[in-house]
PDB file of C-alpha atoms and ligand atoms in Angstrom:
ATOM      1  CA  UNK A   1      84.349 -67.769-155.992  1.00 50.00           C
ATOM      2  CA  UNK A   2      80.856 -68.035-154.619  1.00 52.00           C
ATOM      3  CA  UNK A   3      80.541 -70.796-152.201  1.00 49.00           C
ATOM      4  CA  UNK A   4      76.958 -69.888-151.240  1.00 46.00           C
ATOM      5  CA  UNK A   5      75.410 -73.261-152.492  1.00 45.00           C
ATOM      6  CA  UNK A   6      78.665 -75.306-151.750  1.00 45.00           C
ATOM      7  CA  UNK A   7      77.019 -77.453-148.895  1.00 45.00           C
ATOM      8  CA  UNK A   8      73.596 -77.674-150.304  1.00 43.00           C
ATOM      9  CA  UNK A   9      74.049 -79.838-153.492  1.00 45.00           C
ATOM     10  CA  UNK A  10      76.299 -78.302-155.891  1.00 51.00           C
ATOM     11  CA  UNK A  11      76.419 -80.385-159.032  1.00 68.00           C
ATOM     12  CA  UNK A  12      79.983 -79.511-159.856  1.00 88.00           C
ATOM     13  CA  UNK A  13      83.327 -80.161-158.222  1.00 92.00           C
ATOM     14  CA  UNK A  14      85.371 -77.022-157.402  1.00 93.00           C
ATOM     15  CA  UNK A  15      88.962 -77.322-158.784  1.00 94.00           C
ATOM     16  CA  UNK A  16      91.364 -74.558-157.877  1.00 94.00           C
ATOM     17  CA  UNK A  17      94.275 -73.398-159.881  1.00 93.00           C
ATOM     18  CA  UNK A  18      97.686 -75.400-160.041  1.00 95.00           C
ATOM     19  CA  UNK A  19      96.075 -78.877-159.730  1.00 96.00           C
ATOM     20  CA  UNK A  20      96.900 -81.902-161.686  1.00 96.00           C
ATOM     21  CA  UNK A  21      94.039 -84.090-162.687  1.00 96.00           C
ATOM     22  CA  UNK A  22      95.120 -87.265-164.377  1.00 96.00           C
ATOM     23  CA  UNK A  23      93.249 -89.576-166.767  1.00 96.00           C
ATOM     24  CA  UNK A  24      90.219 -91.527-166.070  1.00 96.00           C
ATOM     25  CA  UNK A  25      89.631 -89.948-162.794  1.00 97.00           C
ATOM     26  CA  UNK A  26      86.102 -89.442-161.118  1.00 96.00           C
ATOM     27  CA  UNK A  27      85.457 -86.508-158.986  1.00 96.00           C
ATOM     28  CA  UNK A  28      82.167 -86.549-157.140  1.00 96.00           C
ATOM     29  CA  UNK A  29      79.776 -83.449-156.980  1.00 94.00           C
ATOM     30  CA  UNK A  30      80.296 -80.725-154.485  1.00 94.00           C
ATOM     31  CA  UNK A  31      84.057 -81.768-154.098  1.00 96.00           C
ATOM     32  CA  UNK A  32      86.772 -79.119-153.417  1.00 96.00           C
ATOM     33  CA  UNK A  33      90.144 -79.901-155.035  1.00 96.00           C
ATOM     34  CA  UNK A  34      92.363 -77.293-153.402  1.00 96.00           C
ATOM     35  CA  UNK A  35      95.495 -75.702-155.116  1.00 96.00           C
ATOM     36  CA  UNK A  36      98.418 -77.751-155.814  1.00 97.00           C
ATOM     37  CA  UNK A  37      96.731 -81.019-155.280  1.00 97.00           C
ATOM     38  CA  UNK A  38      97.540 -83.950-157.654  1.00 98.00           C
ATOM     39  CA  UNK A  39      94.750 -86.504-158.356  1.00 97.00           C
ATOM     40  CA  UNK A  40      96.568 -89.187-160.576  1.00 98.00           C
ATOM     41  CA  UNK A  41      95.143 -91.670-163.072  1.00 97.00           C
ATOM     42  CA  UNK A  42      92.115 -93.622-162.382  1.00 98.00           C
ATOM     43  CA  UNK A  43      91.506 -92.059-158.908  1.00 98.00           C
ATOM     44  CA  UNK A  44      87.834 -92.009-157.547  1.00 98.00           C
ATOM     45  CA  UNK A  45      86.652 -89.437-155.156  1.00 98.00           C
ATOM     46  CA  UNK A  46      83.243 -89.338-153.529  1.00 97.00           C
ATOM     47  CA  UNK A  47      80.743 -86.473-153.286  1.00 96.00           C
ATOM     48  CA  UNK A  48      81.558 -83.412-151.045  1.00 96.00           C
ATOM     49  CA  UNK A  49      85.201 -84.687-150.361  1.00 98.00           C
ATOM     50  CA  UNK A  50      87.861 -82.032-149.553  1.00 98.00           C
ATOM     51  CA  UNK A  51      91.181 -82.441-150.936  1.00 98.00           C
ATOM     52  CA  UNK A  52      93.496 -79.778-149.516  1.00 98.00           C
ATOM     53  CA  UNK A  53      96.579 -77.951-150.916  1.00 98.00           C
ATOM     54  CA  UNK A  54      99.330 -80.176-152.370  1.00 98.00           C
ATOM     55  CA  UNK A  55      97.789 -83.398-151.198  1.00 98.00           C
ATOM     56  CA  UNK A  56      98.828 -86.342-153.545  1.00 98.00           C
ATOM     57  CA  UNK A  57      96.426 -88.931-154.412  1.00 98.00           C
ATOM     58  CA  UNK A  58      98.328 -91.592-156.532  1.00 98.00           C
ATOM     59  CA  UNK A  59      97.106 -93.967-159.210  1.00 98.00           C
ATOM     60  CA  UNK A  60      93.781 -95.768-158.408  1.00 98.00           C
ATOM     61  CA  UNK A  61      93.248 -94.513-155.218  1.00 98.00           C
ATOM     62  CA  UNK A  62      89.521 -94.418-153.895  1.00 98.00           C
ATOM     63  CA  UNK A  63      88.309 -91.901-151.487  1.00 98.00           C
ATOM     64  CA  UNK A  64      84.689 -92.045-150.140  1.00 98.00           C
ATOM     65  CA  UNK A  65      82.163 -89.286-149.705  1.00 98.00           C
ATOM     66  CA  UNK A  66      82.495 -86.403-147.008  1.00 98.00           C
ATOM     67  CA  UNK A  67      86.156 -87.088-146.394  1.00 98.00           C
ATOM     68  CA  UNK A  68      88.852 -84.411-145.695  1.00 98.00           C
ATOM     69  CA  UNK A  69      92.205 -85.026-147.124  1.00 98.00           C
ATOM     70  CA  UNK A  70      94.651 -82.713-145.320  1.00 97.00           C
ATOM     71  CA  UNK A  71      97.294 -80.558-146.845  1.00 98.00           C
ATOM     72  CA  UNK A  72     100.423 -82.470-148.202  1.00 98.00           C
ATOM     73  CA  UNK A  73      98.997 -85.794-147.357  1.00 97.00           C
ATOM     74  CA  UNK A  74     100.173 -88.743-149.504  1.00 97.00           C
ATOM     75  CA  UNK A  75      97.836 -91.549-150.336  1.00 97.00           C
ATOM     76  CA  UNK A  76      99.810 -94.453-151.943  1.00 97.00           C
ATOM     77  CA  UNK A  77      98.483 -96.210-155.018  1.00 98.00           C
ATOM     78  CA  UNK A  78      95.302 -98.373-154.829  1.00 98.00           C
ATOM     79  CA  UNK A  79      94.582 -97.416-151.454  1.00 97.00           C
ATOM     80  CA  UNK A  80      90.819 -97.254-150.393  1.00 97.00           C
ATOM     81  CA  UNK A  81      89.619 -94.626-148.021  1.00 97.00           C
ATOM     82  CA  UNK A  82      86.054 -94.959-146.733  1.00 97.00           C
ATOM     83  CA  UNK A  83      83.342 -92.402-146.202  1.00 98.00           C
ATOM     84  CA  UNK A  84      83.618 -89.523-143.600  1.00 97.00           C
ATOM     85  CA  UNK A  85      87.346 -89.941-143.065  1.00 96.00           C
ATOM     86  CA  UNK A  86      89.644 -87.222-141.966  1.00 96.00           C
ATOM     87  CA  UNK A  87      93.204 -87.518-142.950  1.00 96.00           C
ATOM     88  CA  UNK A  88      95.719 -85.047-141.265  1.00 95.00           C
ATOM     89  CA  UNK A  89      98.144 -82.754-142.856  1.00 96.00           C
ATOM     90  CA  UNK A  90     101.286 -84.634-144.017  1.00 96.00           C
ATOM     91  CA  UNK A  91      99.936 -88.072-143.593  1.00 95.00           C
ATOM     92  CA  UNK A  92     101.329 -90.876-145.679  1.00 96.00           C
ATOM     93  CA  UNK A  93      98.798 -93.545-146.036  1.00 95.00           C
ATOM     94  CA  UNK A  94      99.844 -97.079-147.038  1.00 95.00           C
ATOM     95  CA  UNK A  95      96.791 -99.093-146.212  1.00 94.00           C
ATOM     96  CA  UNK A  96      93.058 -99.011-146.588  1.00 95.00           C
ATOM     97  CA  UNK A  97      91.084 -96.806-144.085  1.00 95.00           C
ATOM     98  CA  UNK A  98      87.679 -97.609-142.883  1.00 95.00           C
ATOM     99  CA  UNK A  99      84.741 -95.387-142.517  1.00 97.00           C
ATOM    100  CA  UNK A 100      84.340 -92.529-140.051  1.00 96.00           C
ATOM    101  CA  UNK A 101      87.764 -92.427-138.691  1.00 96.00           C
ATOM    102  CA  UNK A 102      90.515 -89.715-138.215  1.00 95.00           C
ATOM    103  CA  UNK A 103      93.950 -90.707-139.095  1.00 95.00           C
ATOM    104  CA  UNK A 104      97.264 -88.772-138.573  1.00 95.00           C
ATOM    105  CA  UNK A 105     100.965 -89.404-139.206  1.00 93.00           C
ATOM    106  CA  UNK A 106     103.614 -90.880-141.256  1.00 92.00           C
ATOM    107  CA  UNK A 107     104.441 -94.532-141.091  1.00 81.00           C
ATOM    108  CA  UNK A 108     108.066 -94.659-140.296  1.00 63.00           C
ATOM    109  CA  UNK A 109     108.305 -98.352-139.516  1.00 65.00           C
ATOM    110  CA  UNK A 110     111.108-100.585-140.423  1.00 64.00           C
ATOM    111  CA  UNK A 111     110.184-103.089-143.116  1.00 62.00           C
ATOM    112  CA  UNK A 112     113.686-104.847-143.802  1.00 73.00           C
TER     113      UNK A 112
HETATM  114  C1  COA B   1      94.120 -84.242-138.448  1.00 58.81           C
HETATM  115  C2  COA B   1      93.396 -82.848-137.717  1.00 58.81           C
HETATM  116  C3  COA B   1      92.025 -82.777-138.315  1.00 58.81           C
HETATM  117  C4  COA B   1      93.376 -83.311-136.253  1.00 58.81           C
HETATM  118  O1  COA B   1      92.582 -82.157-135.675  1.00 58.81           O
HETATM  119  P1  COA B   1      92.117 -82.425-134.140  1.00 58.81           P
HETATM  120  O2  COA B   1      91.145 -83.611-134.080  1.00 58.81           O
HETATM  121  O3  COA B   1      91.797 -81.205-133.590  1.00 58.81           O
HETATM  122  O4  COA B   1      93.262 -83.135-133.371  1.00 58.81           O
HETATM  123  P2  COA B   1      94.407 -82.561-132.395  1.00 58.81           P
HETATM  124  O5  COA B   1      95.040 -81.158-132.902  1.00 58.81           O
HETATM  125  O6  COA B   1      93.614 -82.380-131.012  1.00 58.81           O
HETATM  126  O7  COA B   1      95.576 -83.519-132.175  1.00 58.81           O
HETATM  127  C5  COA B   1      95.368 -84.715-131.725  1.00 58.81           C
HETATM  128  C6  COA B   1      96.776 -85.410-131.644  1.00 58.81           C
HETATM  129  O8  COA B   1      97.075 -85.807-133.052  1.00 58.81           O
HETATM  130  C7  COA B   1      98.327 -85.279-133.589  1.00 58.81           C
HETATM  131  N1  COA B   1      98.053 -84.438-134.813  1.00 58.81           N
HETATM  132  C8  COA B   1      97.353 -83.689-135.179  1.00 58.81           C
HETATM  133  N2  COA B   1      97.341 -83.539-136.455  1.00 58.81           N
HETATM  134  C9  COA B   1      98.503 -84.281-136.866  1.00 58.81           C
HETATM  135  C10 COA B   1      99.094 -84.356-138.254  1.00 58.81           C
HETATM  136  N3  COA B   1      98.711 -83.839-139.258  1.00 58.81           N
HETATM  137  N4  COA B   1     100.154 -85.409-138.318  1.00 58.81           N
HETATM  138  C11 COA B   1     100.589 -85.839-137.175  1.00 58.81           C
HETATM  139  N5  COA B   1     100.140 -85.783-135.887  1.00 58.81           N
HETATM  140  C12 COA B   1      98.904 -84.947-135.869  1.00 58.81           C
HETATM  141  C13 COA B   1      98.583 -83.945-132.314  1.00 58.81           C
HETATM  142  O9  COA B   1      99.745 -83.689-132.208  1.00 58.81           O
HETATM  143  C14 COA B   1      97.852 -84.527-131.194  1.00 58.81           C
HETATM  144  O10 COA B   1      98.921 -85.388-130.549  1.00 58.81           O
HETATM  145  P3  COA B   1      98.961 -85.574-129.095  1.00 58.81           P
HETATM  146  O11 COA B   1      97.701 -86.320-128.527  1.00 58.81           O
HETATM  147  O12 COA B   1     100.126 -86.650-128.797  1.00 58.81           O
HETATM  148  O13 COA B   1      99.048 -84.277-128.556  1.00 58.81           O
HETATM  149  C15 COA B   1      94.379 -81.676-137.889  1.00 58.81           C
HETATM  150  O14 COA B   1      95.372 -81.823-136.984  1.00 58.81           O
HETATM  151  C16 COA B   1      94.933 -81.556-139.270  1.00 58.81           C
HETATM  152  O15 COA B   1      95.993 -82.192-139.885  1.00 58.81           O
HETATM  153  N6  COA B   1      94.203 -80.884-140.223  1.00 58.81           N
HETATM  154  C17 COA B   1      94.482 -80.651-141.543  1.00 58.81           C
HETATM  155  C18 COA B   1      94.495 -79.189-141.858  1.00 58.81           C
HETATM  156  C19 COA B   1      94.623 -78.795-143.156  1.00 58.81           C
HETATM  157  O16 COA B   1      95.183 -79.463-144.077  1.00 58.81           O
HETATM  158  N7  COA B   1      93.888 -77.933-143.582  1.00 58.81           N
HETATM  159  C20 COA B   1      93.703 -77.353-145.051  1.00 58.81           C
HETATM  160  C21 COA B   1      93.371 -75.925-145.044  1.00 58.81           C
HETATM  161  S1  COA B   1      93.275 -75.384-146.599  1.00 58.81           S
END
């Protein structure tokens, strides 16, 4: 694939093989959806966001522009992620994330 104009306003998203893209999703221009990623129903992804291999964006998740979602990260349903956010590989994200932050880890807290 030719990435020569990837960072200069490509009008399309690049969706690699073996991805799942659900119903009523919106994927912005210049996004890269890497192999094995799953974008479930009604997910919205802003322009120039990169979703890395095997990342899982569950129903109604919203991700802003210029984000980086690490490989194998799981974003739980309806979570909203701001713009320019980096999510580490393997993260499990249970709550909304503000603009411009870098997030790592899996929440393993006891809830009951
Ligand atoms: C999140 C990430 C961008 C952070 O990179 P960074 O800013 O260079 O951070 P560092 O490597 O300096 O790590 C800072 C701390 O976060 C921890 N950390 C980094 N990534 C982590 C992750 N994914 N999960 C849990 N902890 C992580 C480090 O262990 C370190 O902890 P410490 O301060 O206790 O030693 C990077 O680690 C990452 O996960 N990248 C995703 C890679 C990927 O999916 N690539 C796809 C290629 S196709």
